[in-house]
Short mmCIF file of C-alpha atoms in Angstrom, two decimals:
data_model
loop_
_atom_site.label_atom_id
_atom_site.label_comp_id
_atom_site.label_asym_id
_atom_site.label_seq_id
_atom_site.Cartn_x
_atom_site.Cartn_y
_atom_site.Cartn_z
CA MET A 1 22.70 38.51 57.79
CA SER A 2 20.86 35.24 57.11
CA ALA A 3 17.12 35.31 57.54
CA VAL A 4 15.53 32.87 59.96
CA PRO A 5 12.04 31.73 58.97
CA ALA A 6 9.17 31.57 61.38
CA ARG A 7 7.73 28.30 62.56
CA SER A 8 5.53 26.32 60.19
CA THR A 9 2.21 27.38 61.74
CA GLY A 10 -0.81 29.15 60.29
CA ASN A 11 -0.84 30.45 56.75
CA ALA A 12 2.20 28.98 54.98
CA ALA A 13 2.70 32.20 53.01
CA GLU A 14 2.63 34.23 56.23
CA ARG A 15 5.88 32.59 57.32
CA TYR A 16 7.66 34.53 54.61
CA ARG A 17 6.88 37.83 56.35
CA ALA A 18 9.44 36.92 58.99
CA VAL A 19 11.93 36.04 56.24
CA PHE A 20 11.29 39.40 54.57
CA ASP A 21 11.55 41.41 57.79
CA ALA A 22 14.75 39.66 58.86
CA ARG A 23 16.61 40.70 55.72
CA SER A 24 19.09 43.52 56.01
CA ARG A 25 18.49 45.90 53.12
CA SER A 26 18.60 49.65 52.65
CA GLU A 27 15.51 51.65 51.75
CA ASN A 28 15.23 52.42 48.03
CA THR A 29 12.75 53.10 45.23
CA LEU A 30 11.46 49.52 45.29
CA THR A 31 11.00 49.12 49.05
CA GLN A 32 7.29 49.92 49.16
CA LEU A 33 6.66 47.92 45.97
CA ARG A 34 8.28 44.92 47.64
CA ARG A 35 6.22 45.30 50.81
CA ASP A 36 3.01 45.58 48.82
CA ALA A 37 3.96 42.52 46.77
CA LEU A 38 4.66 40.54 49.94
CA GLN A 39 1.24 41.43 51.29
CA ARG A 40 -0.44 40.33 48.06
CA PHE A 41 1.41 37.03 48.23
CA ILE A 42 0.38 36.48 51.84
CA THR A 43 -3.24 37.45 51.13
CA LYS A 44 -3.47 35.08 48.16
CA GLY A 45 -1.41 32.32 49.75
CA PHE A 46 -0.05 29.32 47.92
CA PRO A 47 -2.41 28.07 45.19
CA THR A 48 -4.43 25.01 46.07
CA GLN A 49 -6.07 22.30 43.98
CA ARG A 50 -9.33 24.20 44.36
CA ASP A 51 -7.82 26.72 41.93
CA GLU A 52 -8.68 25.51 38.43
CA ASP A 53 -5.19 26.26 37.09
CA TRP A 54 -3.66 24.10 39.86
CA LYS A 55 -6.19 21.27 39.83
CA TYR A 56 -3.60 18.57 39.15
CA THR A 57 -0.71 19.95 41.21
CA ASN A 58 -0.49 19.72 44.98
CA LEU A 59 1.91 22.20 46.59
CA ARG A 60 1.87 20.83 50.12
CA ARG A 61 5.46 19.63 49.87
CA LEU A 62 6.56 23.11 48.82
CA GLU A 63 4.47 24.81 51.50
CA SER A 64 6.02 22.65 54.22
CA ARG A 65 9.54 23.88 53.42
CA ASN A 66 11.08 26.98 54.94
CA PHE A 67 13.15 28.60 52.19
CA VAL A 68 15.24 31.69 52.79
CA PRO A 69 16.98 33.89 50.17
CA ALA A 70 20.33 32.48 49.08
CA GLU A 71 23.48 34.26 50.17
CA PRO A 72 25.74 35.71 47.42
CA THR A 73 28.47 33.11 47.88
CA LEU A 74 30.34 31.35 45.10
CA GLY A 75 30.30 27.73 46.21
CA ARG A 76 30.99 24.92 43.74
CA VAL A 77 30.04 25.52 40.12
CA ASP A 78 29.95 22.75 37.53
CA GLU A 79 30.43 24.58 34.23
CA SER A 80 30.49 21.30 32.31
CA GLN A 81 26.69 21.33 32.40
CA TRP A 82 26.54 24.58 30.46
CA ILE A 83 25.79 24.74 26.77
CA ALA A 84 28.95 25.20 24.73
CA ASP A 85 29.39 28.15 22.38
CA ALA A 86 25.99 29.63 23.20
CA GLY A 87 26.82 33.31 22.58
CA MET A 88 26.84 36.17 25.09
CA ARG A 89 26.54 34.61 28.55
CA ILE A 90 25.03 36.04 31.72
CA VAL A 91 25.29 33.85 34.83
CA LEU A 92 22.94 34.24 37.77
CA LEU A 93 24.58 32.30 40.56
CA ASN A 94 22.11 31.40 43.29
CA GLY A 95 19.89 34.14 41.87
CA ARG A 96 22.53 36.90 41.63
CA ALA A 97 24.54 38.07 38.66
CA HIS A 98 28.14 36.87 38.68
CA THR A 99 30.30 39.03 36.44
CA VAL A 100 33.40 36.80 36.55
CA LEU A 101 31.51 33.84 35.10
CA SER A 102 29.60 36.02 32.62
CA THR A 103 30.74 37.25 29.21
CA MET A 104 28.57 40.32 28.69
CA SER A 105 30.93 42.30 26.51
CA PRO A 106 31.47 43.35 23.84
CA GLN A 107 27.82 43.94 23.12
CA PRO A 108 26.68 44.29 19.50
CA PRO A 109 25.52 47.75 18.33
CA GLY A 110 21.92 48.35 19.30
CA VAL A 111 21.97 45.72 22.05
CA THR A 112 21.98 46.52 25.75
CA VAL A 113 22.33 43.75 28.33
CA LEU A 114 22.36 44.75 31.98
CA THR A 115 21.90 43.07 35.31
CA LEU A 116 18.79 44.16 37.14
CA GLY A 117 21.04 45.75 39.75
CA GLN A 118 22.73 47.88 37.08
CA TRP A 119 19.40 48.94 35.61
CA LEU A 120 18.07 49.87 39.05
CA GLU A 121 21.18 51.96 39.67
CA ASN A 122 20.92 53.73 36.30
CA ALA A 123 17.15 54.24 36.06
CA PRO A 124 15.40 53.49 39.38
CA ASP A 125 12.19 55.33 38.49
CA GLU A 126 11.87 53.44 35.19
CA VAL A 127 12.33 50.10 36.95
CA ALA A 128 9.80 51.00 39.63
CA ALA A 129 7.22 52.13 37.05
CA LEU A 130 7.54 48.92 35.06
CA LEU A 131 7.35 46.67 38.11
CA ALA A 132 4.36 48.59 39.46
CA GLN A 133 2.58 48.09 36.14
CA GLN A 134 3.29 44.36 36.14
CA ALA A 135 2.29 43.99 39.80
CA SER A 136 -1.32 45.02 39.23
CA ASP A 137 -2.51 41.56 38.08
CA ALA A 138 0.36 39.41 39.37
CA SER A 139 -0.15 35.85 40.55
CA ALA A 140 0.85 34.73 44.04
CA PHE A 141 4.25 33.46 42.88
CA GLU A 142 4.88 36.57 40.76
CA SER A 143 4.18 38.68 43.85
CA MET A 144 6.53 36.50 45.87
CA ASN A 145 9.17 37.03 43.19
CA LEU A 146 8.87 40.82 43.39
CA ALA A 147 9.05 40.78 47.18
CA PHE A 148 12.28 38.76 47.26
CA CYS A 149 13.91 39.47 43.89
CA ASP A 150 17.62 40.25 44.32
CA ASP A 151 18.79 40.35 40.72
CA GLY A 152 18.04 39.49 37.14
CA VAL A 153 18.77 40.37 33.53
CA VAL A 154 17.54 43.20 31.30
CA ILE A 155 17.85 42.74 27.54
CA GLU A 156 17.01 45.57 25.13
CA ILE A 157 17.19 45.14 21.36
CA GLY A 158 17.05 48.33 19.29
CA GLU A 159 14.77 48.96 16.33
CA SER A 160 15.60 46.85 13.25
CA VAL A 161 18.58 45.30 15.08
CA ARG A 162 19.22 41.64 14.34
CA VAL A 163 21.26 39.77 16.94
CA ASP A 164 22.90 36.84 15.17
CA ARG A 165 24.22 34.98 18.22
CA PRO A 166 22.03 33.84 21.15
CA ILE A 167 21.89 35.58 24.51
CA TYR A 168 22.49 32.81 27.05
CA VAL A 169 21.21 33.26 30.61
CA VAL A 170 22.38 30.58 33.06
CA HIS A 171 20.44 30.19 36.32
CA GLN A 172 23.01 28.18 38.27
CA TRP A 173 22.73 26.72 41.76
CA THR A 174 25.99 25.90 43.50
CA GLY A 175 26.77 22.61 45.18
CA GLY A 176 25.70 22.34 48.78
CA ALA A 177 22.88 24.88 48.53
CA ALA A 178 20.02 23.81 50.78
CA SER A 179 16.72 25.34 51.94
CA VAL A 180 17.38 28.49 49.95
CA MET A 181 15.46 30.24 47.19
CA SER A 182 16.12 32.58 44.29
CA ASN A 183 13.62 34.90 42.64
CA PRO A 184 15.24 36.14 39.43
CA ARG A 185 13.60 38.39 36.85
CA VAL A 186 14.37 38.56 33.15
CA PHE A 187 13.12 41.45 31.02
CA VAL A 188 13.27 41.36 27.22
CA ARG A 189 12.31 44.41 25.20
CA ALA A 190 12.57 43.84 21.46
CA ALA A 191 11.87 47.00 19.47
CA ALA A 192 10.10 47.08 16.11
CA ASN A 193 11.50 44.77 13.41
CA SER A 194 14.28 43.43 15.65
CA GLN A 195 15.30 39.79 16.07
CA CYS A 196 16.99 37.92 18.91
CA THR A 197 17.35 34.48 20.47
CA LEU A 198 17.23 33.96 24.23
CA ILE A 199 18.38 30.74 25.92
CA GLU A 200 17.42 30.27 29.55
CA HIS A 201 19.14 27.38 31.27
CA TYR A 202 18.23 26.34 34.82
CA VAL A 203 20.90 24.12 36.36
CA GLY A 204 21.08 22.69 39.87
CA ALA A 205 23.65 20.71 41.79
CA ALA A 206 22.54 17.16 42.63
CA ASP A 207 22.76 17.65 46.39
CA SER A 208 20.74 20.89 46.61
CA GLU A 209 17.17 21.33 47.83
CA THR A 210 16.25 24.75 46.51
CA LEU A 211 13.36 26.83 45.22
CA THR A 212 13.65 28.75 41.96
CA ASN A 213 10.77 31.18 41.39
CA SER A 214 11.53 33.00 38.14
CA VAL A 215 9.57 35.61 36.20
CA VAL A 216 10.27 36.39 32.53
CA THR A 217 8.49 39.18 30.65
CA LEU A 218 8.89 39.83 26.94
CA ASP A 219 7.70 42.99 25.21
CA ILE A 220 7.84 42.18 21.49
CA GLY A 221 7.40 45.18 19.20
CA SER A 222 5.80 45.43 15.77
CA GLY A 223 7.39 43.05 13.29
CA ALA A 224 9.90 41.80 15.89
CA ARG A 225 10.94 38.16 16.24
CA VAL A 226 11.97 36.55 19.53
CA LYS A 227 12.98 32.91 19.81
CA HIS A 228 13.02 31.69 23.42
CA TYR A 229 14.60 28.40 24.45
CA ARG A 230 14.04 27.26 28.02
CA VAL A 231 15.85 24.21 29.44
CA GLN A 232 15.08 23.24 33.04
CA GLN A 233 17.38 20.57 34.52
CA GLU A 234 17.53 21.43 38.18
CA SER A 235 18.28 19.09 41.07
CA PRO A 236 15.93 16.13 41.58
CA ARG A 237 15.38 17.47 45.11
CA SER A 238 14.50 21.01 44.07
CA PHE A 239 11.33 22.99 43.39
CA HIS A 240 10.89 25.10 40.29
CA ILE A 241 8.22 27.70 39.51
CA GLY A 242 8.49 29.62 36.25
CA SER A 243 6.21 32.40 34.98
CA ILE A 244 6.55 33.71 31.42
CA ALA A 245 4.50 36.49 29.83
CA ALA A 246 4.92 37.62 26.21
CA HIS A 247 3.14 40.73 24.95
CA GLN A 248 3.06 40.87 21.17
CA ALA A 249 2.44 43.83 18.89
CA ARG A 250 1.36 43.82 15.24
CA ASP A 251 3.08 41.25 12.98
CA SER A 252 5.40 40.07 15.78
CA ARG A 253 6.40 36.45 16.34
CA TYR A 254 7.24 34.61 19.54
CA ASP A 255 8.65 31.06 19.43
CA CYS A 256 9.10 29.22 22.72
CA GLN A 257 10.73 25.79 23.09
CA ASP A 258 10.28 24.61 26.67
CA ILE A 259 12.25 21.51 27.76
CA ALA A 260 11.48 20.35 31.32
CA LEU A 261 13.73 17.60 32.67
CA GLY A 262 14.59 18.32 36.30
CA ALA A 263 13.24 19.24 39.74
CA SER A 264 11.17 17.22 42.16
CA LEU A 265 8.20 19.49 41.54
CA ALA A 266 8.17 21.88 38.59
CA ARG A 267 5.53 24.21 37.25
CA THR A 268 5.88 26.48 34.20
CA SER A 269 3.21 28.99 33.21
CA ILE A 270 3.41 30.61 29.75
CA VAL A 271 1.06 33.41 28.69
CA ALA A 272 1.21 34.85 25.17
CA THR A 273 -1.01 37.87 24.53
CA LEU A 274 -1.45 38.62 20.81
CA GLN A 275 -2.34 42.30 20.97
CA GLY A 276 -1.78 43.33 17.34
CA PRO A 277 -3.08 41.97 14.01
CA GLY A 278 -0.67 39.56 12.35
CA ALA A 279 0.95 38.48 15.61
CA GLU A 280 1.98 34.83 15.88
CA ALA A 281 2.89 32.60 18.84
CA ASN A 282 4.40 29.12 18.53
CA LEU A 283 4.78 27.14 21.76
CA HIS A 284 6.54 23.77 21.75
CA GLY A 285 7.34 21.73 24.84
CA LEU A 286 8.75 18.43 26.02
CA PHE A 287 8.50 17.24 29.63
CA LEU A 288 9.93 14.03 31.07
CA PRO A 289 8.82 13.20 34.62
CA GLY A 290 10.58 10.12 35.99
CA GLY A 291 11.12 8.64 39.43
CA SER A 292 8.62 10.51 41.60
CA GLN A 293 8.88 13.81 39.71
CA HIS A 294 5.88 16.03 39.12
CA ILE A 295 6.20 18.36 36.09
CA ASP A 296 3.34 20.71 35.26
CA THR A 297 2.98 23.06 32.27
CA CYS A 298 0.15 25.56 31.88
CA THR A 299 -0.18 27.71 28.75
CA LEU A 300 -2.56 30.50 27.82
CA VAL A 301 -2.70 32.07 24.36
CA ASP A 302 -4.93 35.15 24.31
CA HIS A 303 -6.03 36.24 20.82
CA VAL A 304 -6.94 39.84 21.52
CA ALA A 305 -6.52 41.13 17.96
CA PRO A 306 -7.91 39.77 14.66
CA HIS A 307 -5.78 37.98 12.05
CA THR A 308 -3.53 36.37 14.65
CA ARG A 309 -2.13 32.83 14.71
CA SER A 310 -0.99 30.36 17.34
CA ASN A 311 0.37 26.84 17.27
CA GLU A 312 1.05 24.67 20.32
CA GLU A 313 2.56 21.22 20.46
CA TYR A 314 3.50 19.59 23.76
CA ARG A 315 4.75 16.08 24.30
CA GLY A 316 5.15 14.29 27.62
CA ILE A 317 7.06 11.11 28.43
CA ALA A 318 6.48 9.72 31.92
CA ASP A 319 8.36 6.83 33.53
CA ALA A 320 8.37 5.02 36.91
CA ARG A 321 6.06 7.00 39.24
CA GLY A 322 6.47 10.28 37.39
CA ARG A 323 3.48 12.52 36.82
CA GLY A 324 3.09 15.10 34.09
CA VAL A 325 0.46 17.77 33.59
CA TYR A 326 -0.34 19.84 30.52
CA ARG A 327 -3.15 22.38 30.55
CA GLY A 328 -3.39 24.59 27.51
CA LYS A 329 -6.02 27.28 27.05
CA VAL A 330 -6.76 29.42 24.00
CA ILE A 331 -8.98 32.49 24.31
CA VAL A 332 -10.41 34.21 21.23
CA ARG A 333 -11.84 37.62 22.08
CA LYS A 334 -15.12 38.95 20.66
CA ASP A 335 -13.61 41.18 17.96
CA ALA A 336 -10.69 38.84 17.15
CA GLN A 337 -11.95 37.45 13.84
CA LYS A 338 -9.93 35.49 11.26
CA ILE A 339 -8.02 33.55 13.91
CA ASP A 340 -5.99 30.42 13.19
CA SER A 341 -5.18 28.43 16.34
CA ARG A 342 -3.99 24.84 16.70
CA GLN A 343 -3.19 22.87 19.82
CA SER A 344 -1.82 19.36 20.24
CA SER A 345 -0.92 17.33 23.34
CA ARG A 346 0.57 13.85 22.90
CA ASN A 347 1.84 11.76 25.78
CA LEU A 348 3.68 8.49 26.33
CA LEU A 349 3.56 6.35 29.47
CA LEU A 350 6.54 4.03 29.97
CA SER A 351 5.37 2.31 33.15
CA PRO A 352 2.02 1.30 34.66
CA THR A 353 2.56 3.66 37.60
CA ALA A 354 3.27 6.75 35.48
CA GLU A 355 0.55 9.34 34.89
CA ILE A 356 -0.04 12.32 32.60
CA ASP A 357 -3.07 14.59 32.83
CA THR A 358 -3.79 16.68 29.75
CA ARG A 359 -6.46 19.29 29.25
CA PRO A 360 -6.54 21.44 26.10
CA GLU A 361 -9.25 24.14 26.20
CA LEU A 362 -10.85 26.65 23.83
CA GLU A 363 -12.75 29.73 24.99
CA ILE A 364 -14.21 31.39 21.89
CA TYR A 365 -16.22 34.60 21.58
CA ALA A 366 -15.75 35.17 17.82
CA ASN A 367 -17.34 33.30 14.90
CA ASP A 368 -14.95 33.60 11.93
CA LEU A 369 -11.95 31.47 12.83
CA LYS A 370 -10.09 28.18 12.58
CA CYS A 371 -9.41 26.45 15.88
CA SER A 372 -8.48 22.85 16.60
CA HIS A 373 -7.15 20.86 19.53
CA GLY A 374 -6.39 17.26 20.32
CA ALA A 375 -4.87 15.10 23.03
CA THR A 376 -3.67 11.49 23.19
CA THR A 377 -2.03 9.39 25.90
CA GLY A 378 -0.76 5.87 25.34
CA GLN A 379 2.06 3.35 25.65
CA LEU A 380 4.76 2.17 23.28
CA ASP A 381 3.20 0.38 20.33
CA ALA A 382 3.61 -3.39 20.70
CA THR A 383 3.59 -3.96 16.93
CA SER A 384 6.40 -1.44 16.40
CA LEU A 385 8.41 -3.02 19.21
CA PHE A 386 7.94 -6.46 17.66
CA TYR A 387 9.00 -5.19 14.22
CA LEU A 388 12.19 -3.56 15.53
CA ARG A 389 13.09 -6.67 17.54
CA SER A 390 12.57 -8.79 14.42
CA ARG A 391 15.24 -6.61 12.81
CA GLY A 392 17.79 -7.65 15.42
CA LEU A 393 17.38 -4.94 18.06
CA SER A 394 17.12 -5.85 21.73
CA GLU A 395 13.97 -4.86 23.58
CA ALA A 396 15.83 -2.05 25.35
CA GLN A 397 17.22 -0.72 22.05
CA ALA A 398 13.81 -0.88 20.40
CA ARG A 399 12.19 0.97 23.29
CA ALA A 400 14.83 3.69 23.22
CA LEU A 401 14.44 4.14 19.47
CA LEU A 402 10.67 4.54 19.71
CA ILE A 403 10.93 6.95 22.63
CA ARG A 404 13.43 9.06 20.73
CA ALA A 405 11.18 9.09 17.65
CA PHE A 406 8.28 10.27 19.81
CA ALA A 407 10.36 13.21 21.10
CA GLU A 408 11.77 14.12 17.68
CA SER A 409 8.96 16.46 16.63
CA ILE A 410 9.90 18.76 19.52
CA LEU A 411 13.66 18.28 19.17
CA SER A 412 13.40 19.25 15.50
CA THR A 413 12.24 22.75 16.50
CA ILE A 414 15.60 23.40 18.23
CA GLU A 415 17.60 25.17 15.53
CA LEU A 416 20.83 25.76 17.47
CA PRO A 417 23.19 22.77 17.02
CA SER A 418 24.96 23.12 20.38
CA LEU A 419 21.67 23.44 22.26
CA ARG A 420 20.10 20.49 20.46
CA ALA A 421 23.21 18.38 21.16
CA HIS A 422 22.98 19.27 24.84
CA VAL A 423 19.29 18.36 25.07
CA GLU A 424 19.85 15.11 23.17
CA GLN A 425 22.63 14.19 25.58
CA GLN A 426 20.27 14.72 28.52
CA LEU A 427 17.53 12.69 26.85
CA ASN A 428 19.91 9.86 25.96
CA ALA A 429 20.93 9.62 29.62
CA ARG A 430 17.27 9.52 30.64
CA PHE A 431 16.40 6.93 28.01
CA ALA A 432 19.35 4.78 29.04
CA ALA A 433 17.98 4.74 32.57
CA SER A 434 14.62 3.73 31.14
CA GLU A 435 16.29 0.87 29.27
CA LEU A 436 17.81 -0.45 32.49
CA SER A 437 14.40 -0.48 34.14
CA ALA A 438 12.63 -2.04 31.14
#
């Protein structure tokens, strides 16, 4: 039965109680957890610009919508947008696992990939215990996710297991979807000395106004390596909220490449907690707000243990009336000595009405460390444009070449040829549009 939201009066979050209560679902192990999560979401409400982490992002447009959980219907799926030859594929269609479109078998030895529904069926108490643990300090949107989560993906990599091919998770909206939301969860548990690559791909149909509110948690064991690619190219009418938390043990490494292209309003939060000595986190991102898009990225690297390292590089390219936000924070705890942390934010404005707000921060309680940060925002260099035009290039060609060169430092971190080709194709289409408006 489809849920019918309450009227848009009072607390915007309170409207979702009616959505929750109208859903037809059987009682199970997670029922009380969901109710508690809903209450936390309603109590906290949608973040406002009075919250420091949301200072540059206004959610009034999102609050004014009445989203209901998407129905498990197939609809129209455009598979041409998917990344070719990307390894084992798990498709979440409108937030629910779709086995026909997925290729989850055969699974390599030592690798277990399940849908959240399968995991709940096999080990309900284990799922409930993990979710209860994560719920204790959850944000408003993470609580909303738990309250309405219908499905997701669970990835477990055994000790010393190396997965050579990527695990590709497609978050696909079907054509015609409107005023609906999905709240998927992805769990990654990489045991000691294991290695794997995860690709998350968020794809939306052009005519859909949807809300994706995803939560990804990664438990990275001692000496383990996890490479995480995240490509967001949802509908220009959609809303996207993404929450990522990586917990890293001794000598582990987490690499995240975050490419944000789509959605009307998008916000991605990445938290890397370096809990063991020798842990390393590398966060790279590229965001391209155009039209009237608003794309926000917030990172937090928490150096809890000594002898840990982090490196962040984010680049933003804003065109037309697009607005980008990057807020990166590094915390060095009192006993976390011998830290090496670097942070860089570089941004390019292609029109006088574009805007990018950048705010790198350091919060340091130790005294034996190396920490640096820097931020720049500017326009295409007139001298470089003149030089390229003197070599026979048109102004549009020269602009496109300089824009591509600016993005290259992030593109170069994408090691998978098929994924890089896909991202380059998306960027070329965006740059071509910029050329036409030049």
